Each structure stands twice: as structure tokens, then as C-alpha cells.
Amino acid sequence: MNLIKTVSIISGWTAISRILGMAREMLMTYYFGVGFVSDAFIVAFKLPNFFRRFLADGAFSSILVPEYSRRLSKDPPHVIDQFKNNIFTHLLLFLTLLVLCVEIFAPYVVRFIAPGMDMNPQQSQIVTEFIRINFPFIMFIALSTFYASLLNSHGHFSTSSALPVVLNIVMVAGLCLPASNTLTKGYIVSWSVMVAGILQLVWVFLRSYHIKINIKLVKPVIDPGFKVFIKKLLPSMFGAGVMQINLLIDIQLASYLGTGALSYLYYADRLYQLPLSMFGIAIGTSLLPYLTKLWANNRGEDVYKVQNQSLILVLFLNIPAAIGLIVLAQPIIELIYGRGSFSAFDVTQTYKVLQAYALGLPAYVCSKIFLSTFYSLGDTKTPFKIAGISVLSNFIFNIILMNFLGFVGLALATSITAYIQTFLLGHTLTQHQHLKIQKKLWVQVGKILFLGLLMGLGVHYFYIYMHGIVQKIPFLISISGSLSKIGLTFFSIGFGLGIYMLCSSKMGFIQQFKAFKQDLKESI
């Protein structure tokens, strides 16, 4: 399976998941709004997802995929089986211990992740109960990620990419169930998270079994293969999870900024994660096994070519996405969240956070390319060191900016830190001759930025112009407000995409990506 096709599969499933995720968030804002219960559920839901992205999706898969891929190409079957079975058994034991500790010490966990909530004993108690219900989700999703990593190593990306769809479907179903009050609805949704985790594990297990990837519990041993794996995993956990550490710091500080701050950050984060997951994470995930094989075969020049083309591709997709989110932040937030218990004031607060997050989008997607390069080389120490600098800089910018901009400052600090981390990763790779940025790339980035700004200006004035027309035509005024907003927002997005794609085609970007696809077919 070639890289472009793999990216398309991952991006396609991610798009479906994000659309369902938007439906989930729309229902959450409709029923919960911004307040007591929403903040409590968000903190409780963030905790297992923090460990999922920090342990499973981030570090664990980034190490397991290249290690397992190398063994597939050189080791006999019984050695491969021993390696994966031993890792699985250790993982299961660790997860069991982790879940038990959090269940027992949940009140202290709340004080750590959201210390500001400790000032409200009732809310602190509700968060504790929510955590105890949905935290075991981490066990099921981490084991699912283990199976998904093996599937990815065998070239089967669709099942692992579709896993988040299950979570969103089950949570949407939970939100649609009748409840006597908002708090009861919160308990129902918390239980739905657990149910989704079980279904995800069952699905990925059946798919793995179908293609004869069999896992058995064995007596855990600390053999040389396990030692190498852990030696790479521990620094990688911190390096790959730096974004999650920064988000955890945001939660801790936001808990002091009053009711609603956590909800504003969460709802904005969900929207800006859409392009990040579809294009940045998808391409980074797809690159890892390919780069590992290229380095193993001493094909450095091919690596440089893939790196440069991948950077152009992610920036081509994400620079206009970032500009679009900034320009249309208010109508997008109003369209998706502005109903039910979510007030006009909540819309205003959330769209400001979205704009701050969107500024860092180009940096985030580039960092995924650089991190994949490090992991394909088996280097986890360097990302670990850079992650330490990033966490420190994020904390410093948080403290400075939150005093002037409140919770918006927390989002802006996260974006600034993304650029610092990306620069350090890229600079280090270049110094060690594991990355060669071609002059052509800078020219292409300049063109993309110009096209993105042109699109942004066009969308801004198009939206203002069309909004004025809608207000002057009686027939359009009489149409439901929601329908008018939907039409106006989607027409504006379509207009912007039309400008961008037309101009990019004239500048040769489409032809360039077609040539990139052909090169990959021939070289990988």
C-alpha cells in the first residue's frame, strides 16, 4: 500500500470520526452548555484521554511500530511471537495497576489535575465519581492501540483509523438517551465512554485474529528485546506526549479561572483538532513505517525527498485550514455550538480560544513529520530533551499570558510553544544530517502562505457581503436562523476553498502532489 493511499484511508476515517465528534460536541453543548457539569465531565473525560495520547497513541505506537516492523523483516516467527506476547503481558499488568491506583486515589487525582475545583467540594465530588466511571476506558483503548500498531505494521491501517468512530457513535447514543436532569446525563455519558472502550477492543481483536495476528498471555520476562523497547519507550512517552503535558498544565491553570474556562478550552480544542488529526497525525502515522524501511536500506536521499514533499503537503493543507479557522471562528462556533444551553457569550469566548489555537496548527503538523523521523531512526532521547524545553516554555508563557488574556492566553501559549518545539526538532535533525530542507520548500511555503492569506481576505469580505445581502432580503430573513447560518458559513467555506484550489492548481501544486504520489509508488 503506497503512502498517499494510506494517508487517504487514515484521513478518510478521521474525517468520519471528526464529523461524528462534532455531532457529539453539539449535543454536549446543547444539553450541558458551559457550567458546573460540563467542566466536571470534561476534566474526567480528559484524564483517560491524556493517558491514551501520552501512552498509547503517542509514545507506545511510535516505538512499537518500527520495532515490530524491523523484527518482521529479519526475525523468525517464534521470536516475533515472544516479543509481542511479552510486550502485551507487561502492558496489561501496567494498565491494571494504573486503573486500580486511579480508582482508589481518585480524589487526590482531581486535586492534582484541577486544583481550582477543590474550592468547590460538590463539584470536586462529581468529578471524582465521573473519573471512577470512565477511567477504565484507558485499559481498553491502550490494548486496542497495541493491536492497531501491529495491524499498521502489517499494512492494515483502516481498522485502527476507524476506532474513534466507535467511541463517537456510542457517546452520541448516550447523549440521546432521556435523562431527568443535566447531572444524570453526565453519568450516562460517562458510562457510554466505558462501553465504547470495550467495543473498540473487541473490534480490533477480531480484525487481528482474522489476519492471524494472535496474542497470548505469557510469563512476563525482562529479556533483551523488552529492555531495548522500554529504553526507547520511556523518553518517548515524554517526548511524544509534550502536547498532552501542555494541555494538562492548561487544565490545571484554567481550573483557577472560574466556571466555564475549562469548557471553552475543550470545545475550541475539539474543533482545531480536526485538521490536525486529518492531515498532520495521519501523515505522521503513515510515514513512520516507510521512513523506518528507507533508513534500514540506507536510502537517505529518498528520505530527504519524502520529508520535503510531506512538509509541503501538510503545510498546503493546514496553512489555509488555520487561516480559515481564524477568519471564520465566530460563525463556525456559532453554527456548531450556538444552541440550547450554549449562550451568545459562550460563543464569543470559545471563538477567541479557537483563533489562538489555530495559530499553532502549521507548527503542530510539521512537528509530527520531524517526530516520525526521530522515531524511525530509533532516537527517542532527543525528542525527550526538546520536550522538556517545550514544557518549560509553555508554563512560562502560560503564566505571562493568562494574566493579560485569561484562558485565551493559555491557548496562545500552547501555539507559541508549538513553534519553539518544531524549530528545535527541525534544527536538531538538520545538524545531524537526518533532514535536508531544500530551497524549493521555502519557495513553496511562501506561495502557500500567499495563497492562504489571499483566501482569508476573500472569505472575510465574502462573508460580510453575503451577510449584508441576507439581512436585506425578506425571504432570507424569514428562513430559520440556523438554516441561514448553515448556508452562509458553508458558502463562505466553499468560496474560500474554490479560490485556494483554483490558484494552487495554476501554481502547479496539484501536479506536484501527483508526481509525489508516482515517485512513492516507484521508490517504496
Short mmCIF file of C-alpha atoms in Angstrom, two decimals:
data_model
loop_
_atom_site.label_atom_id
_atom_site.label_comp_id
_atom_site.label_asym_id
_atom_site.label_seq_id
_atom_site.Cartn_x
_atom_site.Cartn_y
_atom_site.Cartn_z
CA MET A 1 0.00 0.00 0.00
CA ASN A 2 1.56 3.35 -1.02
CA LEU A 3 1.87 6.34 1.29
CA ILE A 4 -0.74 8.53 -0.43
CA LYS A 5 -3.34 5.75 -0.28
CA THR A 6 -2.51 5.12 3.38
CA VAL A 7 -2.87 8.81 4.20
CA SER A 8 -6.20 8.86 2.33
CA ILE A 9 -7.52 5.91 4.35
CA ILE A 10 -6.45 7.38 7.68
CA SER A 11 -7.68 10.86 6.76
CA GLY A 12 -11.00 9.48 5.50
CA TRP A 13 -11.75 7.58 8.70
CA THR A 14 -10.51 10.53 10.73
CA ALA A 15 -12.90 12.82 8.84
CA ILE A 16 -15.83 10.50 9.60
CA SER A 17 -14.77 10.33 13.24
CA ARG A 18 -14.45 14.10 13.49
CA ILE A 19 -17.85 14.67 11.90
CA LEU A 20 -19.38 12.32 14.45
CA GLY A 21 -17.27 14.05 17.08
CA MET A 22 -18.78 17.36 16.07
CA ALA A 23 -22.23 15.82 16.46
CA ARG A 24 -21.17 14.66 19.91
CA GLU A 25 -19.92 18.13 20.90
CA MET A 26 -23.07 19.77 19.52
CA LEU A 27 -25.19 17.52 21.73
CA MET A 28 -22.92 18.18 24.71
CA THR A 29 -23.20 21.94 24.36
CA TYR A 30 -26.95 21.63 23.80
CA TYR A 31 -27.52 19.62 26.99
CA PHE A 32 -24.64 20.79 29.20
CA GLY A 33 -23.88 24.28 27.93
CA VAL A 34 -20.97 25.84 29.83
CA GLY A 35 -21.07 25.37 33.55
CA PHE A 36 -20.83 23.10 36.54
CA VAL A 37 -21.49 19.70 34.94
CA SER A 38 -19.70 20.41 31.65
CA ASP A 39 -16.48 21.39 33.44
CA ALA A 40 -16.72 18.29 35.66
CA PHE A 41 -17.26 15.89 32.75
CA ILE A 42 -14.52 17.49 30.64
CA VAL A 43 -11.93 17.07 33.40
CA ALA A 44 -12.97 13.44 33.96
CA PHE A 45 -13.01 12.68 30.22
CA LYS A 46 -9.66 14.39 29.65
CA LEU A 47 -7.86 12.16 32.16
CA PRO A 48 -8.08 8.79 30.32
CA ASN A 49 -7.59 10.62 27.02
CA PHE A 50 -4.46 12.25 28.42
CA PHE A 51 -3.02 8.81 29.18
CA ARG A 52 -4.29 7.48 25.84
CA ARG A 53 -2.48 10.12 23.80
CA PHE A 54 0.52 10.23 26.10
CA LEU A 55 0.99 6.47 26.43
CA ALA A 56 -0.91 4.65 23.71
CA ASP A 57 -1.41 6.81 20.61
CA GLY A 58 1.75 8.86 21.08
CA ALA A 59 4.70 7.06 22.57
CA PHE A 60 3.74 3.40 22.60
CA SER A 61 2.73 3.09 18.95
CA SER A 62 5.66 5.26 17.82
CA ILE A 63 8.09 2.75 19.33
CA LEU A 64 6.19 -0.50 18.77
CA VAL A 65 5.60 0.05 15.03
CA PRO A 66 9.27 0.47 13.99
CA GLU A 67 10.49 -2.20 16.45
CA TYR A 68 7.91 -4.74 15.32
CA SER A 69 8.45 -3.81 11.63
CA ARG A 70 12.19 -4.46 11.94
CA ARG A 71 11.54 -7.85 13.54
CA LEU A 72 9.08 -8.81 10.80
CA SER A 73 11.81 -8.35 8.20
CA LYS A 74 14.59 -10.27 9.95
CA ASP A 75 13.43 -12.48 12.86
CA PRO A 76 11.87 -15.98 12.77
CA PRO A 77 8.16 -16.26 13.71
CA HIS A 78 8.71 -17.69 17.21
CA VAL A 79 10.98 -14.77 18.16
CA ILE A 80 8.42 -12.28 16.87
CA ASP A 81 5.66 -14.01 18.83
CA GLN A 82 7.72 -13.95 22.03
CA PHE A 83 8.39 -10.22 21.58
CA LYS A 84 4.78 -9.14 21.01
CA ASN A 85 3.31 -11.51 23.64
CA ASN A 86 5.78 -10.29 26.25
CA ILE A 87 5.03 -6.63 25.49
CA PHE A 88 1.28 -7.29 25.63
CA THR A 89 1.50 -9.05 29.00
CA HIS A 90 3.59 -6.27 30.54
CA LEU A 91 1.19 -3.67 29.14
CA LEU A 92 -1.83 -5.43 30.61
CA LEU A 93 -0.19 -5.66 34.04
CA PHE A 94 0.78 -1.99 33.97
CA LEU A 95 -2.70 -0.86 32.91
CA THR A 96 -4.36 -2.95 35.61
CA LEU A 97 -2.15 -1.35 38.25
CA LEU A 98 -2.73 2.14 36.83
CA VAL A 99 -6.51 1.78 36.80
CA LEU A 100 -6.58 0.41 40.36
CA CYS A 101 -4.44 3.30 41.62
CA VAL A 102 -6.62 5.95 39.98
CA GLU A 103 -9.82 4.30 41.21
CA ILE A 104 -8.53 4.24 44.79
CA PHE A 105 -6.90 7.67 44.83
CA ALA A 106 -9.37 9.48 42.54
CA PRO A 107 -9.99 12.42 44.96
CA TYR A 108 -6.26 13.16 45.06
CA VAL A 109 -6.06 12.87 41.28
CA VAL A 110 -8.74 15.59 40.99
CA ARG A 111 -6.75 17.85 43.30
CA PHE A 112 -3.72 17.39 41.04
CA ILE A 113 -5.25 17.84 37.59
CA ALA A 114 -7.81 20.53 38.52
CA PRO A 115 -6.73 22.06 41.84
CA GLY A 116 -9.06 25.02 41.38
CA MET A 117 -12.07 22.69 41.64
CA ASP A 118 -11.06 21.71 45.16
CA MET A 119 -12.55 25.03 46.25
CA ASN A 120 -16.00 23.64 45.37
CA PRO A 121 -16.47 20.34 47.31
CA GLN A 122 -19.66 19.39 45.45
CA GLN A 123 -18.08 19.78 42.02
CA SER A 124 -14.92 18.01 43.19
CA GLN A 125 -17.05 15.05 44.33
CA ILE A 126 -18.85 14.85 40.97
CA VAL A 127 -15.54 14.93 39.06
CA THR A 128 -14.27 12.12 41.30
CA GLU A 129 -17.32 9.97 40.52
CA PHE A 130 -17.08 10.68 36.78
CA ILE A 131 -13.39 9.69 36.81
CA ARG A 132 -14.10 6.41 38.58
CA ILE A 133 -16.70 5.54 35.95
CA ASN A 134 -14.80 6.31 32.77
CA PHE A 135 -11.10 5.97 33.65
CA PRO A 136 -11.02 2.18 32.96
CA PHE A 137 -11.51 3.28 29.33
CA ILE A 138 -7.72 3.71 29.22
CA MET A 139 -7.21 -0.04 29.65
CA PHE A 140 -9.42 -0.92 26.69
CA ILE A 141 -8.15 1.81 24.36
CA ALA A 142 -4.47 1.15 25.18
CA LEU A 143 -4.88 -2.56 24.44
CA SER A 144 -6.73 -1.60 21.26
CA THR A 145 -3.79 0.62 20.30
CA PHE A 146 -1.43 -2.33 20.81
CA TYR A 147 -3.41 -4.41 18.31
CA ALA A 148 -3.73 -1.39 15.99
CA SER A 149 0.05 -0.89 15.97
CA LEU A 150 0.54 -4.49 14.87
CA LEU A 151 -2.09 -4.05 12.16
CA ASN A 152 -0.35 -0.87 10.94
CA SER A 153 2.97 -2.73 10.76
CA HIS A 154 1.29 -5.31 8.51
CA GLY A 155 -0.09 -2.53 6.29
CA HIS A 156 -3.68 -2.64 7.62
CA PHE A 157 -4.49 0.97 8.54
CA SER A 158 -8.27 1.12 8.13
CA THR A 159 -9.30 -0.72 11.31
CA SER A 160 -7.08 1.32 13.62
CA SER A 161 -8.13 4.56 11.92
CA ALA A 162 -11.80 3.70 12.38
CA LEU A 163 -11.56 3.05 16.14
CA PRO A 164 -12.50 6.62 17.19
CA VAL A 165 -15.72 6.28 15.16
CA VAL A 166 -16.92 3.66 17.65
CA LEU A 167 -16.35 6.00 20.61
CA ASN A 168 -18.23 8.85 18.97
CA ILE A 169 -21.19 6.69 17.92
CA VAL A 170 -21.62 5.27 21.43
CA MET A 171 -21.26 8.69 23.10
CA VAL A 172 -23.80 10.23 20.71
CA ALA A 173 -26.18 7.39 21.58
CA GLY A 174 -25.60 8.04 25.28
CA LEU A 175 -26.31 11.75 24.88
CA CYS A 176 -29.57 10.96 23.08
CA LEU A 177 -30.88 8.81 25.94
CA PRO A 178 -33.52 10.51 28.12
CA ALA A 179 -32.38 11.93 31.47
CA SER A 180 -34.22 13.76 34.24
CA ASN A 181 -31.52 16.43 34.62
CA THR A 182 -28.08 17.53 33.41
CA LEU A 183 -26.19 15.69 36.13
CA THR A 184 -27.90 12.38 35.28
CA LYS A 185 -27.00 12.97 31.64
CA GLY A 186 -23.38 13.37 32.75
CA TYR A 187 -23.42 9.96 34.44
CA ILE A 188 -24.97 8.34 31.34
CA VAL A 189 -22.31 9.79 29.04
CA SER A 190 -19.55 8.69 31.44
CA TRP A 191 -20.79 5.09 31.28
CA SER A 192 -21.02 5.32 27.48
CA VAL A 193 -17.27 6.01 27.37
CA MET A 194 -16.65 2.68 29.13
CA VAL A 195 -18.96 0.79 26.78
CA ALA A 196 -17.22 2.32 23.76
CA GLY A 197 -13.81 1.20 25.03
CA ILE A 198 -14.98 -2.40 25.32
CA LEU A 199 -16.46 -2.37 21.81
CA GLN A 200 -13.27 -0.88 20.35
CA LEU A 201 -11.14 -3.65 21.86
CA VAL A 202 -13.49 -6.37 20.63
CA TRP A 203 -13.46 -4.95 17.09
CA VAL A 204 -9.69 -4.61 16.74
CA PHE A 205 -9.17 -8.04 18.35
CA LEU A 206 -11.47 -9.70 15.81
CA ARG A 207 -9.73 -7.94 12.91
CA SER A 208 -6.30 -9.01 14.19
CA TYR A 209 -7.49 -12.58 14.67
CA HIS A 210 -8.87 -12.58 11.11
CA ILE A 211 -5.44 -11.87 9.60
CA LYS A 212 -3.78 -14.33 12.00
CA ILE A 213 -2.19 -11.88 14.44
CA ASN A 214 -2.56 -13.94 17.59
CA ILE A 215 -1.65 -12.68 21.05
CA LYS A 216 -1.21 -14.87 24.12
CA LEU A 217 -0.59 -14.06 27.76
CA VAL A 218 2.85 -15.32 28.75
CA LYS A 219 5.03 -15.21 31.81
CA PRO A 220 6.43 -11.66 31.74
CA VAL A 221 10.20 -11.63 31.32
CA ILE A 222 12.67 -8.78 31.10
CA ASP A 223 14.65 -10.10 28.15
CA PRO A 224 17.00 -8.07 25.89
CA GLY A 225 14.18 -7.26 23.44
CA PHE A 226 11.99 -5.90 26.23
CA LYS A 227 14.87 -3.87 27.68
CA VAL A 228 15.52 -2.22 24.31
CA PHE A 229 11.81 -1.48 23.92
CA ILE A 230 11.48 0.10 27.38
CA LYS A 231 14.72 2.04 26.96
CA LYS A 232 13.22 3.71 23.88
CA LEU A 233 9.69 3.95 25.29
CA LEU A 234 10.34 5.89 28.49
CA PRO A 235 11.86 9.01 26.91
CA SER A 236 9.42 8.72 24.02
CA MET A 237 6.48 8.83 26.44
CA PHE A 238 7.57 12.30 27.46
CA GLY A 239 8.71 13.42 24.01
CA ALA A 240 5.59 12.34 22.11
CA GLY A 241 3.29 13.45 24.92
CA VAL A 242 4.57 17.01 25.26
CA MET A 243 1.39 18.40 23.74
CA GLN A 244 -0.64 16.44 26.31
CA ILE A 245 1.53 17.69 29.15
CA ASN A 246 0.98 21.23 27.94
CA LEU A 247 -2.78 20.63 27.78
CA LEU A 248 -2.69 19.20 31.31
CA ILE A 249 -0.95 22.36 32.51
CA ASP A 250 -3.65 24.37 30.72
CA ILE A 251 -6.34 22.42 32.61
CA GLN A 252 -4.61 22.95 35.95
CA LEU A 253 -4.33 26.70 35.42
CA ALA A 254 -7.78 27.06 33.81
CA SER A 255 -9.39 25.47 36.88
CA TYR A 256 -8.47 28.68 38.73
CA LEU A 257 -10.10 30.95 36.12
CA GLY A 258 -13.70 30.30 37.12
CA THR A 259 -16.59 28.21 35.81
CA GLY A 260 -16.58 27.81 32.05
CA ALA A 261 -12.88 28.29 31.31
CA LEU A 262 -12.28 24.54 31.01
CA SER A 263 -15.28 24.16 28.72
CA TYR A 264 -14.17 26.99 26.41
CA LEU A 265 -10.72 25.44 26.04
CA TYR A 266 -12.17 21.97 25.45
CA TYR A 267 -14.72 22.94 22.80
CA ALA A 268 -12.20 25.06 20.88
CA ASP A 269 -9.61 22.29 21.10
CA ARG A 270 -12.06 19.80 19.61
CA LEU A 271 -12.51 21.96 16.51
CA TYR A 272 -8.88 22.70 15.83
CA GLN A 273 -8.02 19.02 16.31
CA LEU A 274 -10.00 18.28 13.13
CA PRO A 275 -7.38 19.44 10.58
CA LEU A 276 -4.55 18.38 12.91
CA SER A 277 -5.80 14.79 13.08
CA MET A 278 -6.87 14.52 9.46
CA PHE A 279 -3.67 15.81 7.91
CA GLY A 280 -0.87 16.12 10.50
CA ILE A 281 -1.28 12.98 12.59
CA ALA A 282 -2.48 10.93 9.59
CA ILE A 283 0.63 11.73 7.56
CA GLY A 284 2.94 11.31 10.56
CA THR A 285 1.43 7.89 11.32
CA SER A 286 1.72 6.80 7.69
CA LEU A 287 5.32 7.99 7.36
CA LEU A 288 6.72 6.05 10.31
CA PRO A 289 6.92 2.52 8.78
CA TYR A 290 8.04 3.92 5.40
CA LEU A 291 10.86 6.02 6.87
CA THR A 292 11.96 3.07 9.01
CA LYS A 293 12.35 0.90 5.89
CA LEU A 294 14.16 3.63 3.94
CA TRP A 295 16.70 4.24 6.72
CA ALA A 296 17.21 0.48 7.14
CA ASN A 297 18.07 0.23 3.41
CA ASN A 298 20.46 3.24 3.57
CA ARG A 299 18.30 5.29 1.21
CA GLY A 300 18.98 8.67 2.80
CA GLU A 301 18.31 10.74 -0.33
CA ASP A 302 14.87 9.15 -0.68
CA VAL A 303 14.19 10.02 2.97
CA TYR A 304 15.05 13.69 2.35
CA LYS A 305 12.77 13.77 -0.66
CA VAL A 306 9.86 12.22 1.24
CA GLN A 307 10.42 14.59 4.17
CA ASN A 308 10.35 17.72 2.00
CA GLN A 309 7.34 16.63 -0.01
CA SER A 310 5.50 15.63 3.17
CA LEU A 311 6.21 19.02 4.75
CA ILE A 312 4.90 20.80 1.66
CA LEU A 313 1.81 18.58 1.69
CA VAL A 314 0.92 19.15 5.36
CA LEU A 315 1.50 22.90 5.08
CA PHE A 316 -0.50 23.05 1.86
CA LEU A 317 -3.42 21.51 3.75
CA ASN A 318 -3.02 23.17 7.15
CA ILE A 319 -1.98 26.78 6.49
CA PRO A 320 -5.32 27.52 4.76
CA ALA A 321 -7.10 25.49 7.45
CA ALA A 322 -5.52 27.65 10.16
CA ILE A 323 -6.36 30.88 8.34
CA GLY A 324 -9.90 29.68 7.69
CA LEU A 325 -10.42 28.85 11.38
CA ILE A 326 -9.16 32.30 12.37
CA VAL A 327 -11.29 34.21 9.85
CA LEU A 328 -14.48 32.17 10.33
CA ALA A 329 -14.03 31.31 14.02
CA GLN A 330 -17.16 33.11 15.17
CA PRO A 331 -19.64 31.77 12.59
CA ILE A 332 -18.18 28.25 12.89
CA ILE A 333 -18.53 28.22 16.69
CA GLU A 334 -21.99 29.75 16.44
CA LEU A 335 -23.05 27.18 13.85
CA ILE A 336 -21.76 24.13 15.70
CA TYR A 337 -22.28 25.06 19.34
CA GLY A 338 -24.62 28.05 19.43
CA ARG A 339 -27.86 26.45 20.58
CA GLY A 340 -29.60 25.09 23.65
CA SER A 341 -27.70 25.93 26.84
CA PHE A 342 -24.73 27.42 24.92
CA SER A 343 -25.22 31.21 25.03
CA ALA A 344 -24.03 34.01 22.73
CA PHE A 345 -21.48 34.94 25.40
CA ASP A 346 -20.16 31.36 25.35
CA VAL A 347 -19.82 31.57 21.56
CA THR A 348 -17.71 34.73 21.86
CA GLN A 349 -15.42 33.26 24.50
CA THR A 350 -14.93 29.99 22.62
CA TYR A 351 -14.16 31.51 19.21
CA LYS A 352 -11.37 33.62 20.73
CA VAL A 353 -9.76 30.46 22.10
CA LEU A 354 -10.15 28.74 18.72
CA GLN A 355 -8.31 31.59 16.98
CA ALA A 356 -5.43 31.31 19.46
CA TYR A 357 -5.16 27.55 18.98
CA ALA A 358 -5.38 27.82 15.18
CA LEU A 359 -2.24 29.99 15.07
CA GLY A 360 -0.16 26.97 16.09
CA LEU A 361 -1.64 24.49 13.62
CA PRO A 362 1.14 24.70 10.96
CA ALA A 363 3.79 24.12 13.64
CA TYR A 364 1.98 21.11 15.10
CA VAL A 365 1.73 19.28 11.77
CA CYS A 366 5.40 19.89 10.95
CA SER A 367 6.42 18.55 14.36
CA LYS A 368 4.62 15.28 13.52
CA ILE A 369 6.87 14.84 10.45
CA PHE A 370 10.00 15.57 12.49
CA LEU A 371 8.99 13.25 15.34
CA SER A 372 8.30 10.43 12.87
CA THR A 373 11.84 10.89 11.54
CA PHE A 374 13.35 10.62 15.02
CA TYR A 375 11.34 7.51 15.84
CA SER A 376 12.16 5.87 12.50
CA LEU A 377 15.84 6.26 13.47
CA GLY A 378 15.19 4.74 16.88
CA ASP A 379 16.11 8.05 18.57
CA THR A 380 13.79 8.84 21.47
CA LYS A 381 16.23 10.73 23.70
CA THR A 382 16.40 13.85 21.54
CA PRO A 383 12.61 14.41 21.41
CA PHE A 384 12.63 13.81 25.19
CA LYS A 385 15.12 16.63 25.78
CA ILE A 386 13.31 19.00 23.44
CA ALA A 387 10.01 18.13 25.11
CA GLY A 388 11.45 19.26 28.45
CA ILE A 389 12.29 22.65 26.96
CA SER A 390 8.82 22.87 25.40
CA VAL A 391 7.01 22.12 28.66
CA LEU A 392 9.06 24.74 30.49
CA SER A 393 8.44 27.38 27.80
CA ASN A 394 4.72 26.56 27.75
CA PHE A 395 4.48 27.05 31.51
CA ILE A 396 6.33 30.38 31.34
CA PHE A 397 4.15 31.70 28.51
CA ASN A 398 1.04 30.43 30.31
CA ILE A 399 1.85 32.39 33.46
CA ILE A 400 2.66 35.55 31.48
CA LEU A 401 -0.24 35.49 29.01
CA MET A 402 -3.02 34.32 31.34
CA ASN A 403 -2.51 37.47 33.39
CA PHE A 404 -3.37 39.57 30.32
CA LEU A 405 -5.67 37.35 28.26
CA GLY A 406 -7.10 34.84 30.77
CA PHE A 407 -7.90 31.42 29.29
CA VAL A 408 -7.24 32.76 25.75
CA GLY A 409 -3.66 33.31 26.90
CA LEU A 410 -3.39 29.61 27.77
CA ALA A 411 -4.32 28.64 24.21
CA LEU A 412 -1.94 31.23 22.73
CA ALA A 413 0.91 29.95 24.91
CA THR A 414 0.30 26.43 23.59
CA SER A 415 0.60 27.69 20.00
CA ILE A 416 3.79 29.65 20.70
CA THR A 417 5.30 26.56 22.32
CA ALA A 418 4.44 24.50 19.23
CA TYR A 419 6.67 26.74 17.10
CA ILE A 420 9.51 26.51 19.62
CA GLN A 421 9.29 22.72 19.71
CA THR A 422 9.08 22.41 15.91
CA PHE A 423 12.09 24.69 15.38
CA LEU A 424 14.20 22.72 17.86
CA LEU A 425 13.21 19.36 16.33
CA GLY A 426 13.93 20.50 12.77
CA HIS A 427 17.19 22.23 13.69
CA THR A 428 18.48 19.14 15.51
CA LEU A 429 17.62 16.82 12.61
CA THR A 430 19.38 19.17 10.19
CA GLN A 431 22.51 19.33 12.36
CA HIS A 432 22.77 15.53 12.36
CA GLN A 433 22.09 15.34 8.59
CA HIS A 434 18.82 13.49 9.07
CA LEU A 435 16.90 16.31 7.41
CA LYS A 436 17.80 18.45 4.41
CA ILE A 437 15.42 21.32 3.77
CA GLN A 438 15.56 22.14 0.07
CA LYS A 439 15.43 25.75 -1.12
CA LYS A 440 12.41 24.75 -3.17
CA LEU A 441 10.50 24.07 0.06
CA TRP A 442 10.84 27.68 1.27
CA VAL A 443 9.63 28.97 -2.08
CA GLN A 444 6.64 26.63 -1.95
CA VAL A 445 5.82 27.62 1.64
CA GLY A 446 5.91 31.27 0.61
CA LYS A 447 3.44 30.54 -2.19
CA ILE A 448 1.18 28.58 0.17
CA LEU A 449 1.20 31.41 2.72
CA PHE A 450 0.37 33.94 0.00
CA LEU A 451 -2.50 31.79 -1.27
CA GLY A 452 -3.74 31.24 2.27
CA LEU A 453 -3.79 34.97 3.04
CA LEU A 454 -5.50 35.66 -0.28
CA MET A 455 -8.11 33.05 0.57
CA GLY A 456 -8.55 34.51 4.07
CA LEU A 457 -9.16 38.02 2.75
CA GLY A 458 -11.56 36.70 0.14
CA VAL A 459 -13.54 34.70 2.68
CA HIS A 460 -13.67 37.61 5.14
CA TYR A 461 -15.14 40.08 2.66
CA PHE A 462 -17.34 37.45 1.02
CA TYR A 463 -18.90 36.61 4.41
CA ILE A 464 -19.51 40.29 5.22
CA TYR A 465 -21.00 40.92 1.78
CA MET A 466 -23.29 37.88 1.86
CA HIS A 467 -24.35 38.59 5.43
CA GLY A 468 -25.44 42.05 4.32
CA ILE A 469 -27.47 40.58 1.44
CA VAL A 470 -29.20 38.10 3.78
CA GLN A 471 -30.24 40.94 6.08
CA LYS A 472 -31.81 42.91 3.21
CA ILE A 473 -33.91 40.16 1.59
CA PRO A 474 -37.21 39.47 3.43
CA PHE A 475 -37.42 35.88 2.17
CA LEU A 476 -33.97 35.02 3.55
CA ILE A 477 -34.73 36.74 6.86
CA SER A 478 -37.86 34.63 7.23
CA ILE A 479 -35.88 31.39 6.89
CA SER A 480 -34.88 29.71 10.13
CA GLY A 481 -31.85 31.37 11.72
CA SER A 482 -29.98 28.07 11.85
CA LEU A 483 -30.52 27.42 8.14
CA SER A 484 -29.30 30.91 7.27
CA LYS A 485 -26.15 30.40 9.36
CA ILE A 486 -25.51 26.99 7.81
CA GLY A 487 -25.89 28.30 4.28
CA LEU A 488 -23.80 31.42 4.87
CA THR A 489 -20.98 29.58 6.63
CA PHE A 490 -20.78 26.75 4.11
CA PHE A 491 -20.97 29.13 1.14
CA SER A 492 -18.09 31.11 2.66
CA ILE A 493 -16.01 27.97 3.22
CA GLY A 494 -16.78 26.79 -0.31
CA PHE A 495 -15.83 30.19 -1.74
CA GLY A 496 -12.51 30.09 0.12
CA LEU A 497 -11.74 26.55 -0.99
CA GLY A 498 -12.59 27.47 -4.56
CA ILE A 499 -10.14 30.39 -4.53
CA TYR A 500 -7.41 28.32 -2.91
CA MET A 501 -7.71 25.25 -5.13
CA LEU A 502 -8.00 27.27 -8.33
CA CYS A 503 -4.93 29.37 -7.57
CA SER A 504 -2.92 26.40 -6.27
CA SER A 505 -3.70 24.47 -9.44
CA LYS A 506 -2.46 27.41 -11.52
CA MET A 507 0.76 27.44 -9.46
CA GLY A 508 1.34 23.71 -10.08
CA PHE A 509 0.71 22.29 -6.60
CA ILE A 510 -1.80 19.68 -7.73
CA GLN A 511 0.55 18.40 -10.43
CA GLN A 512 3.39 18.34 -7.89
CA PHE A 513 1.44 16.13 -5.48
CA LYS A 514 0.51 13.77 -8.32
CA ALA A 515 4.20 13.46 -9.16
CA PHE A 516 4.96 12.83 -5.46
CA LYS A 517 2.41 10.02 -5.43
CA GLN A 518 4.01 8.45 -8.50
CA ASP A 519 7.51 8.73 -7.00
CA LEU A 520 6.34 6.92 -3.88
CA LYS A 521 4.90 4.08 -5.94
CA GLU A 522 8.24 3.67 -7.70
CA SER A 523 10.59 4.10 -4.74
CA ILE A 524 8.84 2.48 -1.75
#
